[in-house]
Coordinates of C-alpha atoms in Angstrom, one line a residue:
X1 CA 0.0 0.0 0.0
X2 CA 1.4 3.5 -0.7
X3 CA 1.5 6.4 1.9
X4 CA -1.4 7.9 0.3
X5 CA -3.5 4.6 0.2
X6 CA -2.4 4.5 4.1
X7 CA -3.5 8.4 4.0
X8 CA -6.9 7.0 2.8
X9 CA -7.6 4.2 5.1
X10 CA -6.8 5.9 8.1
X11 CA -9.1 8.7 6.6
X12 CA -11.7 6.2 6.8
X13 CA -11.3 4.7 9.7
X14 CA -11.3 8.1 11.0
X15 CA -14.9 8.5 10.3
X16 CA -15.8 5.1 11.5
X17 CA -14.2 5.1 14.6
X18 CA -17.4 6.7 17.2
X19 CA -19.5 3.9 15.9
X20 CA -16.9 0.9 15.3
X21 CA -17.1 -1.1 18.3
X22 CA -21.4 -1.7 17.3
X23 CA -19.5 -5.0 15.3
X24 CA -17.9 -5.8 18.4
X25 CA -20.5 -8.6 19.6
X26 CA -19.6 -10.7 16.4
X27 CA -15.8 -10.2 17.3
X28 CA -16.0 -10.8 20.8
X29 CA -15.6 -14.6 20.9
X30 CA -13.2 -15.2 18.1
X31 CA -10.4 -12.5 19.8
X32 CA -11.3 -14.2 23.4
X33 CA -10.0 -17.4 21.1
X34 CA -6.9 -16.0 20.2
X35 CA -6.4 -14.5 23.4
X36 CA -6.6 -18.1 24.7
X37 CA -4.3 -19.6 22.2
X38 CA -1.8 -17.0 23.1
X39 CA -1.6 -17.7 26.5
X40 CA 0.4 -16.1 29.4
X41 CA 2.0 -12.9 28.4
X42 CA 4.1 -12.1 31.9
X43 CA 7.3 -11.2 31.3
X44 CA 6.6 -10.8 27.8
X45 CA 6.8 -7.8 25.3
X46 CA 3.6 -7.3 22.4
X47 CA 2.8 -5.8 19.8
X48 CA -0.6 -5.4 18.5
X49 CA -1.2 -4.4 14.7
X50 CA -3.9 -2.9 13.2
X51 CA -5.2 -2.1 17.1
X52 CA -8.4 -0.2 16.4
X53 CA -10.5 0.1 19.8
X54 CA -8.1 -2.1 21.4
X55 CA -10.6 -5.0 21.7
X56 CA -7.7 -7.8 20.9
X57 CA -5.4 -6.1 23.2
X58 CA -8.3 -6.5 25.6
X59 CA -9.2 -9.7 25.1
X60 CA -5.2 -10.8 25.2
X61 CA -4.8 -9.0 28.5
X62 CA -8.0 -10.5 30.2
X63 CA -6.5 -13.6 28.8
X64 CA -3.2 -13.9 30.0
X65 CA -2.2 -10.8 32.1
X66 CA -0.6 -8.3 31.8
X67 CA 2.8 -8.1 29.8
X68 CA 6.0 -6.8 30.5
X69 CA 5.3 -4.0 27.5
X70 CA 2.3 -3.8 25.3
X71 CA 2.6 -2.0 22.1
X72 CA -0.9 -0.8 19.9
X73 CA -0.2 -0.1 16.7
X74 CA -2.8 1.8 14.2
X75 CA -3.5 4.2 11.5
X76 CA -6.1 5.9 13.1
X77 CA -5.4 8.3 15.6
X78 CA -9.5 8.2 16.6
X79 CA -9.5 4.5 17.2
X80 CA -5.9 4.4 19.2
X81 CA -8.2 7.3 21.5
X82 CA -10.7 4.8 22.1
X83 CA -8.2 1.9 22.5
X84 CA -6.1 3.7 25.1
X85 CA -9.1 4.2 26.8
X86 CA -9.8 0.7 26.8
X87 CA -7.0 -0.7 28.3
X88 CA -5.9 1.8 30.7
X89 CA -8.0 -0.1 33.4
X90 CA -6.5 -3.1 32.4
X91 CA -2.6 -1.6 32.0
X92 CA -0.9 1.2 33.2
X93 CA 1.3 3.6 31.4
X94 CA 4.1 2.6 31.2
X95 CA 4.0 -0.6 30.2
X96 CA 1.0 0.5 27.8
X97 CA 2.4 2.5 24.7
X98 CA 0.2 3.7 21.8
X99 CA 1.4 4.5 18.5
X100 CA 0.1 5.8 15.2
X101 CA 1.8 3.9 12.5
X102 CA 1.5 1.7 9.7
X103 CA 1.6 -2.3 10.3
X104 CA 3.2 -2.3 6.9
X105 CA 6.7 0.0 8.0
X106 CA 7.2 -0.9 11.9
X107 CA 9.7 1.7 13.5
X108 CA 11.1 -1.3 15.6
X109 CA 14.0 -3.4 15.5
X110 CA 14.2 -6.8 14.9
X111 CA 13.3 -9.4 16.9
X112 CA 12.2 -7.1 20.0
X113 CA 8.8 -8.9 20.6
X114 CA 7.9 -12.1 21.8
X115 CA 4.1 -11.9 20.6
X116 CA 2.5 -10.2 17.4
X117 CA -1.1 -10.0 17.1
X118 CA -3.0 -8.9 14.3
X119 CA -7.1 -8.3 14.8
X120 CA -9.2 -8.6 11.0
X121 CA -7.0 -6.8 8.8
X122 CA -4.9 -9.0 6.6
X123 CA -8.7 -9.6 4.6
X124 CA -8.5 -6.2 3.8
X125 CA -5.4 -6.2 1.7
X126 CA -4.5 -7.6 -1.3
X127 CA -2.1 -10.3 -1.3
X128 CA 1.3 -8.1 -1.7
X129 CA 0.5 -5.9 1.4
X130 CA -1.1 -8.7 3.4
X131 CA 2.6 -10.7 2.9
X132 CA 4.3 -7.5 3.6
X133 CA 2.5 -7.4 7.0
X134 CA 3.4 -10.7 7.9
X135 CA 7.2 -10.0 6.4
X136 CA 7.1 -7.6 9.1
X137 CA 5.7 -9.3 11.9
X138 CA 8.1 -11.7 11.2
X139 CA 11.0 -9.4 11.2
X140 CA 10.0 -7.8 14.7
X141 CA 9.2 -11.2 16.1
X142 CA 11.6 -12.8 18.2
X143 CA 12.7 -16.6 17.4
X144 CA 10.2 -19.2 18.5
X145 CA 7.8 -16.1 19.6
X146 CA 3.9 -16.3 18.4
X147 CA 2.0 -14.7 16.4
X148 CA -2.3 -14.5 16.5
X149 CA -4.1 -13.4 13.4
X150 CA -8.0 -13.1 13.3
X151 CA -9.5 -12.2 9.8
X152 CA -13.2 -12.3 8.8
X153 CA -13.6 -15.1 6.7
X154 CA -16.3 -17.3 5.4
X155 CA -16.0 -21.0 5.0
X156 CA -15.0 -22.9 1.4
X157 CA -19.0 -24.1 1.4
X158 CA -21.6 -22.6 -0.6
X159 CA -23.3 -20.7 1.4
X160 CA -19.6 -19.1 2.7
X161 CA -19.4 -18.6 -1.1
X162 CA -22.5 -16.8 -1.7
X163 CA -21.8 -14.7 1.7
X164 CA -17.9 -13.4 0.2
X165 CA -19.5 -12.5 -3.2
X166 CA -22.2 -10.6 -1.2
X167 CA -20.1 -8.9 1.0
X168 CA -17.5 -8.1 -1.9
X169 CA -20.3 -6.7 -3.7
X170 CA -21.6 -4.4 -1.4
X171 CA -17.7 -3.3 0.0
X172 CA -15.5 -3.7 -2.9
X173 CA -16.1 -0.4 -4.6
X174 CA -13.7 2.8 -4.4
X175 CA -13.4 4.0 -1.2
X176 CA -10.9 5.2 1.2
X177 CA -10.9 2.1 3.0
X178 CA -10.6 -0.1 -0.3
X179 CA -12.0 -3.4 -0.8
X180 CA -13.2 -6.1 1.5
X181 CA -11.0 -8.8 -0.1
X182 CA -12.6 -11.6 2.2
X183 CA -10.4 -15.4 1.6
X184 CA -11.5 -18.5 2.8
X185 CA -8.6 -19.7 4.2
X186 CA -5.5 -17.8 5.1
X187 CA -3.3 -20.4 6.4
X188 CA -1.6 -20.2 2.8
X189 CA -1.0 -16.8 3.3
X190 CA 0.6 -17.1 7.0
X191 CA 2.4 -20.6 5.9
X192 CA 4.0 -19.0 3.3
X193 CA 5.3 -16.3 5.2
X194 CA 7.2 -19.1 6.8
X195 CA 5.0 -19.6 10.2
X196 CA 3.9 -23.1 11.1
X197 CA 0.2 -22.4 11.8
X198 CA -3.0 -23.3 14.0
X199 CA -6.7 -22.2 12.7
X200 CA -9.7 -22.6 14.3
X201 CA -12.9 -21.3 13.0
X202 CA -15.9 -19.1 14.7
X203 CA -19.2 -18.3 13.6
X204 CA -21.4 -15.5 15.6
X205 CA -24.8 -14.9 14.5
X206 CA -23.3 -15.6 10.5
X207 CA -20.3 -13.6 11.0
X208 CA -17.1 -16.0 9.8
X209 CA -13.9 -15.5 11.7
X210 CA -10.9 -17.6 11.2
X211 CA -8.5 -17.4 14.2
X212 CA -4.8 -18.7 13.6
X213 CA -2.0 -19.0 15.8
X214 CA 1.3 -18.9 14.1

């Protein structure tokens, strides 16, 4: 994605931000799930990408405590506002940071963090920036460290079918935020960003999630 596309989507997301967390109740039990796979996060540094509200970085904290640093991550200065109030009753400041940036250009060195989470965005990128983003959660990730991914995603079935050409129909048109680009499976995505993966999937009131562990 170029800086301008970036410009765009945080534009967007901008504008969506007062009324984003109405999706929340189809969300809530597939983050809780990769909260759970992640596990215990003492002693541990995280980064979460593509923060929002801070509802993964909720979910991870009510899951498994709270780390040794937690780093939010997002394009949208509106959304980080309503994350960092999210979480400050969960984490204090520091080991809380919030930062406006792009998942796709990290300002951190290699290898700093021993968990990377990223909370349904890779299905809104085309295939180039959705490797990127992994590309750069792999460069930030420390060896054998994990890495959670939850993407809206409909089943290979035919009624998952129907629902992605639906949904594609009524979101892939040009906007700011771009298109809804919805796979079935992105295990070939995370695998070939060299990650040995986990996937489970959730389904809330006929909202897909795939949750993968990495």
């Amino acid at each position: 994605m170029s800086p301008a596309g970036a410009e765009r989507r945080a534009r967007d997301f901008e504008r969506r931000a007062p009324l984003y967390d109405l999706q929340l109740p189809l969300e809530r039990r597939p983050l809780a799930a990769a909260a759970a796979l992640v596990g215990p996060l003492a002693g541990l540094r995280v980064l979460d990408l593509a923060s929002g509200t801070g509802a993964l970085a909720d979910a991870l904290v009510v899951a498994g405590g709270a780390p040794h640093e937690l780093v939010l991550v997002d394009l949208s200065p509106a959304m980080l506002r309503r994350a960092r109030r999210r979480l400050a009753r969960r984490v204090a400041t520091p080991p809380l940071r919030i930062e406006s940036g792009d998942a796709l250009r990290l300002g951190h060195p290699a290898e700093r963090f021993d968990v990377v989470t990223i909370g349904y965005l890779l299905h809104l990128l085309g295939p180039a920036d959705a490797a990127a983003v992994l590309d750069e959660a792999r460069r930030v990730l420390r060896p054998g460290g994990r890495r959670a991914a939850v993407i809206h995603s409909p089943p290979p079935t035919p009624a998952g079918r129907v629902y992605g050409r639906i949904w594609r129909a009524l979101t892939d048109v040009p906007a700011p935020a771009g298109g809804l680009r919805t796979p079935a499976d992105a295990r070939p995505i995370v695998e070939g960003a060299g990650f040995d993966v986990r996937a489970e999937r959730h389904v809330v009131a006929g909202y897909w999630s795939q949750v993968l562990l990495a």
